[in-house]
Coordinates of C-alpha atoms in Angstrom, one line a residue:
M1 CA -0.5 -28.6 -16.7
D2 CA 3.1 -28.5 -15.6
Y3 CA 3.7 -25.4 -13.5
S4 CA 7.4 -26.1 -12.9
F5 CA 8.3 -22.7 -14.6
V6 CA 6.5 -20.5 -12.1
Y7 CA 9.7 -20.0 -10.0
L8 CA 10.9 -17.7 -12.8
I9 CA 8.0 -15.3 -12.0
L10 CA 9.9 -14.4 -8.8
L11 CA 13.4 -15.1 -10.0
L12 CA 13.4 -12.8 -13.0
P13 CA 12.6 -9.5 -11.2
L14 CA 15.0 -10.5 -8.4
F15 CA 17.8 -11.1 -11.0
S16 CA 17.0 -7.7 -12.6
F17 CA 17.2 -6.0 -9.2
V18 CA 20.5 -7.6 -8.4
V19 CA 22.1 -6.9 -11.8
L20 CA 20.8 -3.3 -11.9
G21 CA 21.6 -2.7 -8.2
L22 CA 25.2 -3.9 -8.5
A23 CA 26.2 -3.0 -12.1
G24 CA 23.5 -0.5 -13.1
M25 CA 25.7 2.6 -12.7
K26 CA 28.1 1.2 -15.3
M27 CA 25.3 0.9 -17.9
S28 CA 23.6 3.5 -20.0
H29 CA 20.0 4.6 -19.1
K30 CA 18.7 2.8 -22.1
V31 CA 20.4 -0.6 -21.3
A32 CA 19.3 -0.4 -17.7
G33 CA 15.7 0.3 -18.6
L34 CA 15.7 -2.4 -21.2
I35 CA 16.9 -5.0 -18.7
G36 CA 14.2 -4.1 -16.2
T37 CA 11.5 -3.8 -18.8
T38 CA 12.4 -7.0 -20.6
S39 CA 12.5 -8.9 -17.3
L40 CA 9.0 -7.6 -16.5
A41 CA 7.8 -8.5 -20.0
L42 CA 8.9 -12.1 -19.5
V43 CA 7.2 -12.1 -16.0
T44 CA 4.0 -10.8 -17.6
V45 CA 4.0 -13.5 -20.3
L46 CA 4.6 -16.2 -17.6
S47 CA 1.9 -14.8 -15.4
Y48 CA -0.6 -14.8 -18.2
V49 CA 0.3 -18.3 -19.2
T50 CA 0.0 -19.4 -15.5
A51 CA -3.4 -17.7 -15.1
F52 CA -4.7 -18.9 -18.5
S53 CA -3.7 -22.5 -17.8
Y54 CA -5.1 -22.4 -14.3
F55 CA -8.5 -20.8 -15.1
F56 CA -9.1 -22.9 -18.2
G57 CA -7.7 -26.1 -16.8
D58 CA -9.3 -28.9 -14.9
R59 CA -11.6 -28.2 -11.9
C60 CA -12.4 -30.2 -8.8
A61 CA -15.4 -32.6 -8.7
D62 CA -17.6 -29.9 -7.1
G63 CA -16.8 -27.4 -9.9
A64 CA -14.4 -25.4 -7.7
Y65 CA -10.9 -24.4 -8.8
P66 CA -8.2 -26.4 -7.1
T67 CA -5.3 -25.0 -5.0
I68 CA -2.1 -25.9 -6.7
V69 CA 1.3 -25.8 -5.0
P70 CA 4.0 -26.3 -7.7
F71 CA 6.8 -26.2 -5.1
N72 CA 7.0 -25.7 -1.3
F73 CA 10.0 -26.4 1.0
T74 CA 10.7 -26.0 4.7
W75 CA 13.1 -23.1 5.2
L76 CA 13.3 -23.2 8.9
P77 CA 12.0 -26.1 11.1
L78 CA 11.2 -25.2 14.7
G79 CA 9.7 -28.3 16.3
Q80 CA 6.0 -28.5 15.5
L81 CA 6.0 -25.2 13.6
H82 CA 8.0 -24.8 10.5
F83 CA 8.6 -21.8 8.2
D84 CA 7.9 -22.8 4.6
L85 CA 8.5 -21.0 1.3
G86 CA 6.6 -21.9 -1.8
F87 CA 4.4 -20.9 -4.7
M88 CA 0.6 -21.3 -4.4
I89 CA -1.9 -20.8 -7.2
D90 CA -5.5 -20.3 -6.4
P91 CA -8.1 -18.0 -8.0
I92 CA -7.2 -14.8 -6.3
S93 CA -3.4 -15.3 -6.6
A94 CA -3.7 -16.1 -10.3
M95 CA -5.8 -13.0 -10.8
M96 CA -3.2 -10.9 -8.8
L97 CA -0.4 -12.2 -11.0
V98 CA -2.2 -10.7 -14.0
V99 CA -2.9 -7.4 -12.3
I100 CA 0.6 -6.9 -10.8
S101 CA 2.5 -7.9 -14.0
T102 CA 0.3 -5.9 -16.3
V103 CA 0.4 -2.7 -14.3
S104 CA 4.1 -3.0 -13.5
L105 CA 4.9 -3.6 -17.2
M106 CA 3.0 -0.5 -18.2
V107 CA 4.9 1.5 -15.5
H108 CA 8.2 0.2 -16.7
I109 CA 7.5 1.2 -20.3
Y110 CA 6.0 4.6 -19.3
S111 CA 9.0 5.3 -17.1
F112 CA 11.3 5.4 -20.2
G113 CA 9.7 8.7 -21.0
Y114 CA 8.8 10.0 -17.6
M115 CA 12.2 9.4 -16.0
H116 CA 14.3 10.3 -19.1
G117 CA 17.4 12.1 -18.1
E118 CA 16.8 11.6 -14.3
H119 CA 19.8 11.1 -12.1
G120 CA 19.5 7.6 -10.6
F121 CA 17.6 6.2 -13.6
Q122 CA 19.3 2.8 -13.1
R123 CA 18.6 2.7 -9.4
Y124 CA 15.0 3.5 -10.1
Y125 CA 14.5 0.5 -12.3
A126 CA 16.3 -1.7 -9.8
F127 CA 13.9 -0.6 -7.1
L128 CA 10.9 -1.2 -9.4
S129 CA 12.1 -4.8 -10.0
L130 CA 12.4 -5.3 -6.2
F131 CA 9.0 -3.8 -5.6
T132 CA 7.3 -6.0 -8.2
M133 CA 9.1 -9.1 -7.0
S134 CA 8.0 -8.4 -3.4
M135 CA 4.3 -8.1 -4.3
L136 CA 4.4 -11.2 -6.5
G137 CA 6.0 -13.2 -3.7
L138 CA 3.3 -11.9 -1.3
V139 CA 0.3 -13.0 -3.4
V140 CA 1.7 -16.5 -4.2
A141 CA 2.7 -17.2 -0.5
T142 CA 1.7 -20.6 0.7
N143 CA 1.4 -19.5 4.4
I144 CA 1.1 -16.4 6.5
F145 CA 4.8 -16.3 7.5
Q146 CA 5.8 -16.1 3.8
M147 CA 3.2 -13.5 3.3
Y148 CA 4.7 -11.5 6.2
L149 CA 8.2 -11.9 4.8
F150 CA 7.3 -10.4 1.4
W151 CA 5.0 -7.9 3.2
E152 CA 8.0 -6.4 4.8
L153 CA 9.9 -6.4 1.5
V154 CA 7.0 -4.4 0.0
G155 CA 7.5 -1.9 2.8
V156 CA 11.2 -1.6 2.2
S157 CA 10.7 -1.2 -1.6
S158 CA 8.1 1.5 -1.1
Y159 CA 10.5 3.4 1.3
L160 CA 13.2 3.3 -1.3
L161 CA 10.9 4.5 -4.2
I162 CA 9.0 7.1 -2.2
G163 CA 12.3 8.6 -1.2
F164 CA 13.8 8.3 -4.6
Y165 CA 14.4 12.1 -4.8
Y166 CA 16.4 11.9 -1.5
P167 CA 18.1 15.3 -1.9
L168 CA 14.7 16.9 -1.4
K169 CA 13.6 17.1 2.2
P170 CA 9.9 16.4 1.5
A171 CA 10.8 13.1 -0.2
I172 CA 12.9 12.1 2.8
A173 CA 10.1 13.0 5.2
A174 CA 7.5 11.2 3.1
S175 CA 9.5 8.0 2.9
K176 CA 10.2 7.9 6.6
K177 CA 6.6 8.6 7.4
A178 CA 5.4 5.8 5.2
F179 CA 8.0 3.4 6.7
I180 CA 7.2 4.3 10.3
V181 CA 3.4 4.2 10.0
T182 CA 3.4 0.9 8.2
R183 CA 6.0 -0.6 10.5
F184 CA 3.8 0.4 13.5
A185 CA 0.8 -1.3 11.9
D186 CA 2.9 -4.3 10.9
L187 CA 3.8 -4.9 14.6
F188 CA 0.1 -5.8 15.1
F189 CA 0.2 -8.0 12.1
L190 CA 3.2 -9.9 13.6
I191 CA 1.5 -10.2 17.0
G192 CA -1.6 -11.5 15.3
I193 CA 0.5 -14.1 13.5
L194 CA 2.1 -15.2 16.8
F195 CA -1.3 -15.6 18.4
Y196 CA -2.6 -17.5 15.4
S197 CA 0.4 -19.9 15.1
F198 CA 0.5 -20.5 18.8
Y199 CA -3.1 -21.6 19.2
V200 CA -3.6 -23.2 15.8
G201 CA -0.2 -24.7 15.5
T202 CA 0.5 -23.7 11.9
F203 CA 1.1 -20.8 9.6
N204 CA -1.1 -22.1 6.9
Y205 CA -4.3 -20.4 5.9
D206 CA -5.7 -23.2 3.7
L207 CA -7.0 -25.4 6.5
A208 CA -10.1 -27.0 5.1
A209 CA -8.3 -30.2 4.1
D210 CA -6.7 -30.9 7.4
H211 CA -9.2 -32.4 9.9
D212 CA -6.9 -32.1 12.9
L213 CA -6.3 -28.4 12.2
V214 CA -10.1 -27.9 11.9
L215 CA -10.5 -29.4 15.4
K216 CA -7.7 -27.2 16.7
L217 CA -9.4 -24.2 15.2
H218 CA -12.6 -25.0 17.1
G219 CA -10.5 -25.2 20.2
A220 CA -8.8 -21.9 19.5
A221 CA -12.0 -20.1 18.3
F222 CA -12.0 -17.8 21.3
V223 CA -8.7 -16.2 20.3
L224 CA -9.1 -16.3 16.5
P225 CA -11.2 -13.0 16.2
T226 CA -8.4 -11.2 18.2
A227 CA -5.6 -12.7 16.0
L228 CA -7.4 -11.9 12.8
F229 CA -8.2 -8.4 13.8
L230 CA -4.6 -7.8 14.8
M231 CA -3.5 -9.0 11.4
F232 CA -6.1 -6.7 9.8
I233 CA -4.5 -3.7 11.6
G234 CA -1.3 -4.5 9.6
G235 CA -3.5 -4.6 6.5
A236 CA -5.1 -1.4 7.4
G237 CA -1.7 0.2 7.6
K238 CA -0.7 -1.0 4.2
S239 CA -4.1 -0.2 2.6
A240 CA -4.2 3.2 4.3
M241 CA -7.4 2.8 6.3
F242 CA -8.4 5.5 8.8
P243 CA -6.5 6.6 11.0
L244 CA -3.4 4.9 9.5
H245 CA -3.9 6.6 6.1
I246 CA -1.7 9.5 6.8
W247 CA 1.4 8.2 4.9
L248 CA -0.3 7.7 1.6
P249 CA -0.9 11.3 0.4
D250 CA 2.6 12.2 1.4
A251 CA 3.9 9.3 -0.7
M252 CA 3.1 11.4 -3.7
E253 CA 6.6 12.9 -3.3
G254 CA 8.0 9.9 -5.2
P255 CA 8.0 9.6 -9.0
T256 CA 4.5 9.5 -10.4
P257 CA 4.9 6.0 -12.1
V258 CA 5.8 4.7 -8.6
S259 CA 2.5 6.3 -7.3
A260 CA 0.7 4.4 -10.1
L261 CA 2.3 1.1 -9.0
I262 CA 1.7 1.7 -5.3
H263 CA -1.9 2.7 -5.7
A264 CA -3.0 0.3 -8.5
A265 CA -1.3 -3.1 -8.0
T266 CA 1.1 -3.3 -5.1
M267 CA 1.3 -1.8 -1.7
V268 CA -2.2 -0.5 -0.9
V269 CA -4.0 -3.7 -2.2
A270 CA -1.9 -5.9 0.1
G271 CA -4.3 -5.3 3.0
V272 CA -7.3 -6.3 0.8
Y273 CA -5.5 -9.4 -0.4
Q274 CA -4.6 -10.3 3.2
V275 CA -8.3 -10.3 4.3
A276 CA -9.3 -12.1 1.2
S277 CA -6.7 -14.9 1.6
L278 CA -8.0 -15.5 5.2
F279 CA -11.6 -15.0 4.2
P280 CA -12.9 -18.6 5.1
I281 CA -11.4 -18.3 8.6
W282 CA -12.9 -14.8 9.0
V283 CA -16.4 -15.8 8.0
T284 CA -16.3 -19.1 10.1
Y285 CA -14.7 -18.0 13.3
A286 CA -14.8 -14.2 13.4
P287 CA -17.8 -12.9 11.5
E288 CA -18.5 -10.0 13.9
A289 CA -14.9 -8.9 13.7
L290 CA -15.2 -9.0 9.9
H291 CA -18.2 -6.7 10.1
Y292 CA -16.1 -4.2 12.1
V293 CA -13.7 -4.2 9.1
A294 CA -16.7 -3.1 7.0
Y295 CA -17.6 -0.3 9.4
I296 CA -14.0 1.0 9.5
A297 CA -13.7 0.8 5.8
A298 CA -17.0 2.5 5.1
F299 CA -16.0 5.5 7.3
T300 CA -12.7 5.6 5.6
A301 CA -14.3 5.7 2.1
F302 CA -16.5 8.7 3.1
Y303 CA -13.7 10.6 4.8
A304 CA -11.3 10.1 1.9
A305 CA -14.0 11.2 -0.6
A306 CA -14.7 14.3 1.4
V307 CA -11.0 15.3 1.5
A308 CA -10.6 14.5 -2.2
C309 CA -13.3 17.1 -3.0
C310 CA -11.0 20.0 -2.0
Q311 CA -7.5 19.0 -3.0
R312 CA -5.4 21.3 -5.1
D313 CA -2.6 18.8 -5.8
I314 CA -3.9 16.4 -8.5
K315 CA -1.8 13.5 -7.2
R316 CA -3.0 13.9 -3.7
G317 CA -6.5 14.1 -4.9
L318 CA -6.0 10.8 -6.7
A319 CA -4.3 9.5 -3.5
F320 CA -7.4 10.1 -1.4
S321 CA -9.5 8.6 -4.3
T322 CA -7.4 5.4 -3.9
I323 CA -8.0 5.4 -0.1
S324 CA -11.7 5.6 -0.8
Q325 CA -11.7 2.8 -3.4
I326 CA -9.5 0.5 -1.4
A327 CA -12.0 1.0 1.4
Y328 CA -14.8 0.0 -1.0
M329 CA -13.0 -3.3 -1.5
L330 CA -12.7 -3.9 2.2
V331 CA -16.4 -3.0 2.8
A332 CA -17.3 -5.6 0.2
L333 CA -15.3 -8.3 2.1
G334 CA -16.6 -7.0 5.5
V335 CA -20.3 -7.3 4.6
C336 CA -20.0 -11.0 3.8
T337 CA -22.0 -13.2 6.1
A338 CA -21.2 -16.6 4.6
I339 CA -19.1 -18.5 2.1
D340 CA -22.0 -19.2 -0.2
N341 CA -22.0 -17.0 -3.3
H342 CA -25.8 -16.5 -3.2
G343 CA -26.3 -16.4 0.6
G344 CA -24.0 -13.7 1.9
G345 CA -20.7 -14.3 0.0
L346 CA -21.3 -11.9 -2.9
G347 CA -19.1 -9.3 -1.4
Y348 CA -16.0 -11.5 -1.8
M349 CA -16.4 -11.7 -5.5
A350 CA -17.4 -8.1 -5.8
G351 CA -14.4 -6.9 -3.8
M352 CA -11.9 -8.9 -5.9
F353 CA -13.6 -7.7 -9.1
H354 CA -13.2 -4.1 -8.0
L355 CA -9.6 -4.8 -7.1
F356 CA -9.1 -6.0 -10.7
T357 CA -10.9 -3.1 -12.4
H358 CA -9.6 -0.4 -10.1
A359 CA -6.0 -1.5 -10.7
M360 CA -6.5 -0.7 -14.4
F361 CA -8.3 2.6 -14.3
K362 CA -6.4 3.9 -11.3
A363 CA -3.0 3.1 -13.0
L364 CA -4.5 5.0 -16.0
L365 CA -5.4 8.0 -14.0
F366 CA -2.0 8.2 -12.2
L367 CA -0.1 7.8 -15.4
C368 CA -2.3 10.5 -17.0
S369 CA -1.4 12.8 -14.1
G370 CA 2.2 12.0 -14.7
A371 CA 1.9 13.0 -18.3
I372 CA 0.3 16.3 -17.3
I373 CA 3.0 17.0 -14.6
V374 CA 5.8 16.3 -17.1
I375 CA 4.4 18.9 -19.5
I376 CA 3.2 21.5 -17.0
G377 CA 6.0 21.1 -14.5
S378 CA 3.6 21.3 -11.5
N379 CA 1.2 19.1 -9.5
F380 CA -1.2 22.0 -8.7
K381 CA -4.4 22.7 -10.6
E382 CA -3.7 26.4 -10.7
Y383 CA -1.0 25.8 -13.4
M384 CA -3.3 23.7 -15.6
G385 CA -6.6 24.3 -17.4
G386 CA -7.5 24.1 -21.1
L387 CA -5.3 21.1 -21.7
H388 CA -7.9 19.3 -23.9
K389 CA -6.6 21.3 -26.9
Y390 CA -3.0 20.5 -26.3
M391 CA -3.1 17.0 -24.9
P392 CA -6.0 15.3 -26.7
I393 CA -4.9 11.7 -26.1
T394 CA -4.3 12.3 -22.4
N395 CA -7.6 14.1 -22.2
V396 CA -9.6 11.2 -23.6
C397 CA -7.7 8.6 -21.5
F398 CA -8.3 10.6 -18.3
L399 CA -11.9 11.0 -19.2
I400 CA -12.3 7.2 -19.6
G401 CA -10.6 6.7 -16.2
C402 CA -13.1 9.2 -14.6
L403 CA -16.1 7.5 -16.2
A404 CA -14.8 4.1 -15.0
I405 CA -14.2 5.2 -11.4
A406 CA -17.5 7.1 -11.4
G407 CA -19.4 3.9 -12.2
I408 CA -20.9 4.8 -15.6
P409 CA -21.7 1.9 -17.8
P410 CA -20.3 0.2 -19.8
F411 CA -16.9 1.2 -18.3
A412 CA -15.3 -1.3 -15.9
G413 CA -15.9 0.4 -12.6
F414 CA -19.7 0.2 -13.1
F415 CA -19.9 -3.6 -13.0
S416 CA -17.6 -4.1 -10.0
K417 CA -19.0 -1.2 -7.9
D418 CA -22.6 -2.2 -8.6
E419 CA -21.8 -5.7 -7.2
I420 CA -20.3 -4.1 -4.1
I421 CA -23.3 -1.9 -3.5
T422 CA -25.7 -4.9 -4.0
A423 CA -23.7 -6.8 -1.4
C424 CA -24.0 -3.8 0.9
F425 CA -27.8 -3.7 0.5
Q426 CA -27.9 -7.4 1.3
F427 CA -26.0 -6.7 4.5
S428 CA -28.1 -3.7 5.5
P429 CA -30.0 -0.9 3.7
F430 CA -28.0 1.7 5.6
M431 CA -24.7 0.4 4.4
G432 CA -26.1 0.2 0.8
Y433 CA -27.3 3.8 0.8
F434 CA -24.2 5.0 2.6
M435 CA -21.9 3.5 -0.1
T436 CA -24.1 4.8 -2.8
L437 CA -23.6 8.3 -1.4
V438 CA -19.8 7.7 -1.5
A439 CA -20.1 6.6 -5.1
G440 CA -21.8 9.9 -5.9
M441 CA -19.0 11.8 -4.1
T442 CA -16.5 9.9 -6.2
A443 CA -18.2 11.0 -9.4
F444 CA -18.2 14.6 -8.2
Y445 CA -14.5 14.9 -7.1
M446 CA -13.2 13.0 -10.1
F447 CA -15.0 15.2 -12.6
R448 CA -14.1 18.3 -10.6
L449 CA -10.5 17.2 -11.2
Y450 CA -11.1 16.5 -14.9
Y451 CA -12.7 19.9 -15.7
V452 CA -10.2 21.9 -13.7
I453 CA -7.3 20.2 -15.6
F454 CA -8.7 20.0 -19.1
W455 CA -11.4 22.6 -19.5
G456 CA -10.7 25.3 -16.9
Q457 CA -8.9 28.6 -17.5
S458 CA -5.7 27.9 -19.4
Y459 CA -2.6 28.9 -17.4
Y460 CA -0.6 29.0 -20.6
E461 CA -3.1 31.3 -22.4
L462 CA -3.0 33.8 -19.6
D463 CA 0.6 34.7 -20.6
P464 CA 1.6 32.8 -23.8
E465 CA 4.7 34.8 -24.3
H466 CA 6.4 33.8 -21.1
R467 CA 5.0 30.3 -20.5
R468 CA 5.8 27.1 -22.3
K469 CA 3.1 25.8 -24.7
P470 CA 1.7 22.4 -23.6
Q471 CA 2.0 19.5 -25.9
E472 CA 1.1 15.8 -26.0
V473 CA 3.6 13.4 -24.4
P474 CA 5.6 11.0 -26.6
F475 CA 4.4 7.6 -27.7
V476 CA 6.4 5.7 -25.0
M477 CA 4.1 7.5 -22.5
W478 CA 0.8 7.7 -24.2
G479 CA 1.0 4.1 -25.5
P480 CA 0.5 2.6 -22.0
L481 CA -2.3 5.2 -21.4
V482 CA -4.2 3.9 -24.4
F483 CA -3.7 0.3 -23.5
L484 CA -5.0 0.8 -19.9
A485 CA -7.9 3.0 -21.3
I486 CA -9.0 0.1 -23.5
I487 CA -8.9 -2.3 -20.6
S488 CA -10.9 0.1 -18.5
C489 CA -13.5 0.1 -21.2
V490 CA -13.9 -3.6 -21.6
A491 CA -12.7 -5.2 -18.3
G492 CA -16.2 -5.0 -16.7
L493 CA -17.5 -7.3 -19.4
I494 CA -15.3 -10.2 -18.2
P495 CA -17.4 -12.8 -16.5
F496 CA -15.3 -12.4 -13.4
G497 CA -17.5 -14.5 -11.2
H498 CA -16.7 -17.5 -13.3
F499 CA -13.0 -17.2 -12.2
V500 CA -13.1 -15.8 -8.7
S501 CA -15.8 -16.4 -6.1
A502 CA -16.1 -17.1 -2.4
T503 CA -16.5 -20.9 -3.0
G504 CA -14.2 -21.2 -6.0
Q505 CA -17.2 -22.3 -8.1
S506 CA -18.5 -20.5 -11.1
Y507 CA -20.9 -17.7 -10.3
D508 CA -22.9 -15.7 -12.8
I509 CA -23.0 -12.0 -12.1
H510 CA -26.6 -10.6 -12.0
I511 CA -27.1 -6.9 -12.4
N512 CA -29.6 -5.7 -9.8
A513 CA -31.7 -3.3 -11.8
Q514 CA -32.8 -1.2 -8.8
V515 CA -29.3 -0.9 -7.4
A516 CA -27.8 -0.2 -10.8
T517 CA -30.3 2.5 -11.6
T518 CA -29.9 4.2 -8.3
S519 CA -26.1 4.2 -8.5
I520 CA -26.1 5.5 -12.1
V521 CA -28.5 8.3 -11.2
V522 CA -26.4 9.3 -8.2
A523 CA -23.2 9.2 -10.3
I524 CA -24.9 11.3 -13.0
I525 CA -26.0 13.8 -10.3
G526 CA -22.4 14.0 -9.0
I527 CA -21.0 14.5 -12.6
A528 CA -23.7 17.1 -13.3
L529 CA -22.9 19.1 -10.2
A530 CA -19.2 19.0 -11.0
T531 CA -20.0 20.1 -14.5
Y532 CA -22.1 23.0 -13.3
M533 CA -19.5 24.1 -10.8
Y534 CA -16.2 23.5 -12.6
A535 CA -16.7 23.2 -16.3
P536 CA -16.7 27.0 -16.9
K537 CA -13.3 28.7 -17.2
K538 CA -14.2 30.6 -14.1
T539 CA -15.8 28.9 -11.1
P540 CA -17.8 31.5 -9.2
L541 CA -20.0 29.0 -7.5
A542 CA -17.1 26.9 -6.1
D543 CA -15.3 30.0 -5.0
T544 CA -18.4 31.4 -3.3
L545 CA -19.0 28.1 -1.4
A546 CA -15.4 28.1 -0.3
K547 CA -15.8 31.7 1.0
R548 CA -19.2 31.0 2.7
M549 CA -18.0 27.8 4.4
P550 CA -14.3 28.7 5.1
V551 CA -14.0 26.5 8.2
L552 CA -15.3 23.4 6.4
H553 CA -13.3 24.1 3.3
K554 CA -10.1 24.7 5.1
A555 CA -10.6 21.6 7.3
A556 CA -11.2 19.4 4.2
L557 CA -8.2 21.0 2.4
N558 CA -6.1 20.1 5.5
R559 CA -7.4 16.6 5.7
F560 CA -9.6 17.4 8.7
Y561 CA -6.4 17.9 10.7
I562 CA -5.8 14.1 11.2
D563 CA -2.1 14.6 10.4
D564 CA -2.0 17.4 13.0
A565 CA -3.6 15.1 15.6
W566 CA -1.0 12.4 14.9
Q567 CA 1.8 15.0 15.2
F568 CA 0.3 16.1 18.6
F569 CA 0.0 12.5 19.8
T570 CA 3.5 11.5 18.8
H571 CA 5.4 14.7 19.7
K572 CA 3.5 15.9 22.8
I573 CA 2.3 12.6 24.3
V574 CA 4.5 9.8 23.1
F575 CA 7.7 11.9 22.9
G576 CA 6.9 14.4 25.6
L577 CA 5.4 12.1 28.3
F578 CA 7.2 8.8 27.5
S579 CA 10.2 9.2 25.3
K580 CA 11.8 12.2 27.1
P581 CA 11.4 10.8 30.6
I582 CA 12.8 7.5 29.4
A583 CA 15.7 9.3 27.7
W584 CA 16.4 11.2 30.9
F585 CA 16.4 8.0 32.9
D586 CA 18.7 6.4 30.4
R587 CA 21.1 9.3 30.4
R588 CA 21.0 10.1 34.1
V589 CA 20.4 6.8 35.8
I590 CA 21.6 4.0 33.5
D591 CA 24.5 6.0 31.9
G592 CA 25.2 7.7 35.2
T593 CA 25.5 4.4 37.0
M594 CA 27.9 3.1 34.4
N595 CA 29.9 6.3 34.4
F596 CA 30.1 6.2 38.2
M597 CA 31.4 2.6 38.1
A598 CA 34.0 3.6 35.5
W599 CA 35.0 6.7 37.5
G600 CA 35.3 4.6 40.7
T601 CA 37.5 2.1 39.0
Q602 CA 39.7 4.8 37.5
E603 CA 40.1 6.6 40.8
A604 CA 40.9 3.3 42.6
G605 CA 43.5 2.6 39.9
E606 CA 45.0 6.1 40.4
S607 CA 45.1 5.5 44.2
I608 CA 47.1 2.3 44.0
R609 CA 49.2 3.3 41.0
P610 CA 52.1 4.3 43.3
W611 CA 52.2 0.7 44.6
Q612 CA 53.5 -0.3 41.1
S613 CA 56.2 2.4 40.7
G614 CA 59.0 0.0 39.9
D615 CA 61.2 1.3 42.8
V616 CA 62.7 -1.8 44.5
R617 CA 63.4 0.1 47.7
Q618 CA 59.7 1.1 48.0
Y619 CA 58.7 -2.5 47.4
A620 CA 61.1 -3.6 50.2
V621 CA 59.5 -1.1 52.6
W622 CA 56.0 -2.4 51.7
F623 CA 57.2 -6.0 52.0
I624 CA 58.7 -5.5 55.5
T625 CA 55.7 -3.4 56.6
G626 CA 53.4 -6.2 55.5
S627 CA 55.4 -8.9 57.1
V628 CA 55.5 -7.1 60.4
A629 CA 51.8 -6.4 60.2
I630 CA 51.0 -10.1 59.5
S631 CA 53.3 -11.2 62.3
L632 CA 51.7 -8.9 64.8
I633 CA 48.3 -10.2 63.8
L634 CA 49.3 -13.8 64.2
L635 CA 50.9 -13.1 67.6
C636 CA 47.7 -11.4 68.7
L637 CA 45.7 -14.5 67.7

């Protein structure tokens, strides 16, 4: 297969960004949207052709998929090290091309309805193109340096889109918060890259074929765990792992389609992709550090699920759901103990499978929430309720998303989550039961959200004379919902292990009956509890629990005060104990010294200014006086 066309996958969205960014304001909304959407449609077709050709093409002699590099060139040579830019196709990058292009195309189409009439419509589509191009460039990178380059572009794109409504102060604050937190984490990523490249001598992460590099890796084995974990901190920032998760809930200030793109297919999955792309090095040279990734992610999954159980803002509830599900993927990678699919490598396939299925049903859930917000005009559950009668399509699609994320068969989430829990049990029984508990919490908080929105007390019916009657969104919005809902129903039936596995060889997924039964029972218990507490129009039990445990409820509602802890740390400790003294030293000592030197020079100039008065008689007096003084000095000598 000739892959010479793949450069268009990056070039088309870049072209769309440049055209819309420079000339978009001279176009109508419809033309600008069509340019962005058509560009993404072509990218989607090319991505599907690339993935299909790759997965159904020739394999290596051992049955593994090859790594194909259609093009790669040296951008900046620096002695032994050189910065390369290229396009690499392997199983996970081919899978990510499908995920990113599919979700992004649905977001582009959906945004025609959601962003209709918005000021800055053309700018919005330009930023969407940049965001998509950045993530596509990240997943096809041939080396860590190229990954980091597009990694930063992803951060810039998210900053622009989260702050799209820049006249609003919360949007400005959220975009700055996301940018600063992720830049702080990315500093560790950069330091890790520097450690890695210095001791290994390359930026490549496909090292198996180079014997000399393998020898170097053994020589640098003592520093690799540190380098990899530093890089993971950058990934933890992007993927919102505890305690660097604080930017993600506030990112909901951006347009809801952007939230769908960030949470499903771009920014937050970048950390998962980073660990997966370096997985052979992690397992071989830093297995203990990889297990620490699992522990951090497991705690994050539980923490985010606990917070999601009490959120009033439906988008922030889904945001914490994303944090929990991304943590699930990192747990799956972290519990791996070997490359072998059957002997400790199951988590790799399971994590990538969940990334694939989660992208579809989480995009579905966010776009459903956007449809609700457009009709209701609010993010808060108090203004919803009873919408199943007025928004039947959105109701069914949201329900499918909830069933998928809860792990109910035959929906997509069941198959991927079951494999993750199986991998956790292989690692340790405690980890298996702990992640099963988190799965039950997921089912509870998602159906709590579903019942409150669609079956609770109708806000409209409380005062129908003064409130707008809800209605279904137009086809341009519900069409993508139905498409993603269908995928969420059938994606779990894909033999994913045949395409993506730790070794690159075909792997048959085997449902563990005991694990599957346990997880289904736990999910049903979570759904039943949510049904009992929130399905009625009035929720006396939930209200009673909130009153009887006010401290716990308030803590969960306020994210267990982690944001406040960061505020205290940054403002009182960093700013108060470090920044202010440094600022004082800069103003008083550094600036004071420079100002004193300037003042001294000016005063000296003022003192000798009379010497240059232009009066010839005064010059003659000074000349005679100087001559006499020099003569006396010479006579004395």
